[in-house]
Amino acid sequence: MKIATWNVNSVRTRAALVADFLIREQPDLLLMQEIKCEAHQFPGDVFEAAGYRAAIVGQKSYNGVAVLSREAVDIRERALPGEAEGSASRYIEVELRDLIVGNLYLPNGNSGGDEGFRAKLDWMGKLHDHAAGLLDADRDFILAGDYNVCPTDVDYAKGTLAQDDALVRPETRAAFRALIWLGLTDALRALHPAETLYTFWDYQAGAWQRDRGLRIDHALLSPRVSERLESVLVAKGERDKVQPSDHVPVIAVIGQ
């Protein structure tokens, strides 16, 4: 099974790029974040022409997540358990062939001062509790998307972030490690433990041209799923397209 995650930074603006990606890569699932539209505005017809159906949790102008699939999926959750449905449009969870796939857009945490940062940590705590519940239920799952976390100093170019940035603060990294310590596997680091790989380059200050990026898009795998992991690819070339997202897809292939 091929599963891709991509913060598209406005699905209506990137619809043609997404359709081209679908045709070339043929993922079984594409998890999209920051679609920035309500369900009735979603360009589903473009993706249907490529053979995909959509499950959408949208919001006007901000946030929003969607899953594109070639097969029918069961929608399990339209919000992270513990969060009010429709409160921020940051989570959708589907099931395909007995695999649970959570698509998440974790709060950035840099806006709203201390309260905004506490909200980020609270969201991460709820994600931890949900993952623990799935493990207790002996389910196989993937939690993938834009985590807005650089887990280590290797995961961002030197000088791109201040030490007090919410993406790298000790509390943020501790919350991410707590997910790993449940028994989850960071898919990319499992197969590329030391390689410098980024998934985001800001539009400002020539970040792309200077390769001043961040690794903030992750796929965390439950134990049995990690044993089936065959490959992980960062589709870096998408950042070099005309009118690209500032993020690129991360593609994981899971064997039978």
PDB file of C-alpha atoms in Angstrom, residues 187 191-192 228-233 251-254:
ATOM      1  CA  ALA A 187       8.988   6.046   9.071  1.00  0.00           C
ATOM      2  CA  LEU A 191      15.083   3.957   6.726  1.00  0.00           C
ATOM      3  CA  HIS A 192      17.098   7.208   6.505  1.00  0.00           C
ATOM      4  CA  ARG A 228       6.031  -3.937   6.806  1.00  0.00           C
ATOM      5  CA  LEU A 229       7.646  -0.626   5.844  1.00  0.00           C
ATOM      6  CA  GLU A 230       9.381  -1.021   2.466  1.00  0.00           C
ATOM      7  CA  SER A 231      10.342   2.513   1.458  1.00  0.00           C
ATOM      8  CA  VAL A 232       9.964   6.197   2.295  1.00  0.00           C
ATOM      9  CA  LEU A 233      10.491   8.950  -0.258  1.00  0.00           C
ATOM     10  CA  ILE A 251       5.461   8.799   0.402  1.00  0.00           C
ATOM     11  CA  ALA A 252       5.571   5.559   2.393  1.00  0.00           C
ATOM     12  CA  VAL A 253       5.130   2.089   0.906  1.00  0.00           C
ATOM     13  CA  ILE A 254       3.756  -0.574   3.265  1.00  0.00           C
TER      14      ILE A 254
END
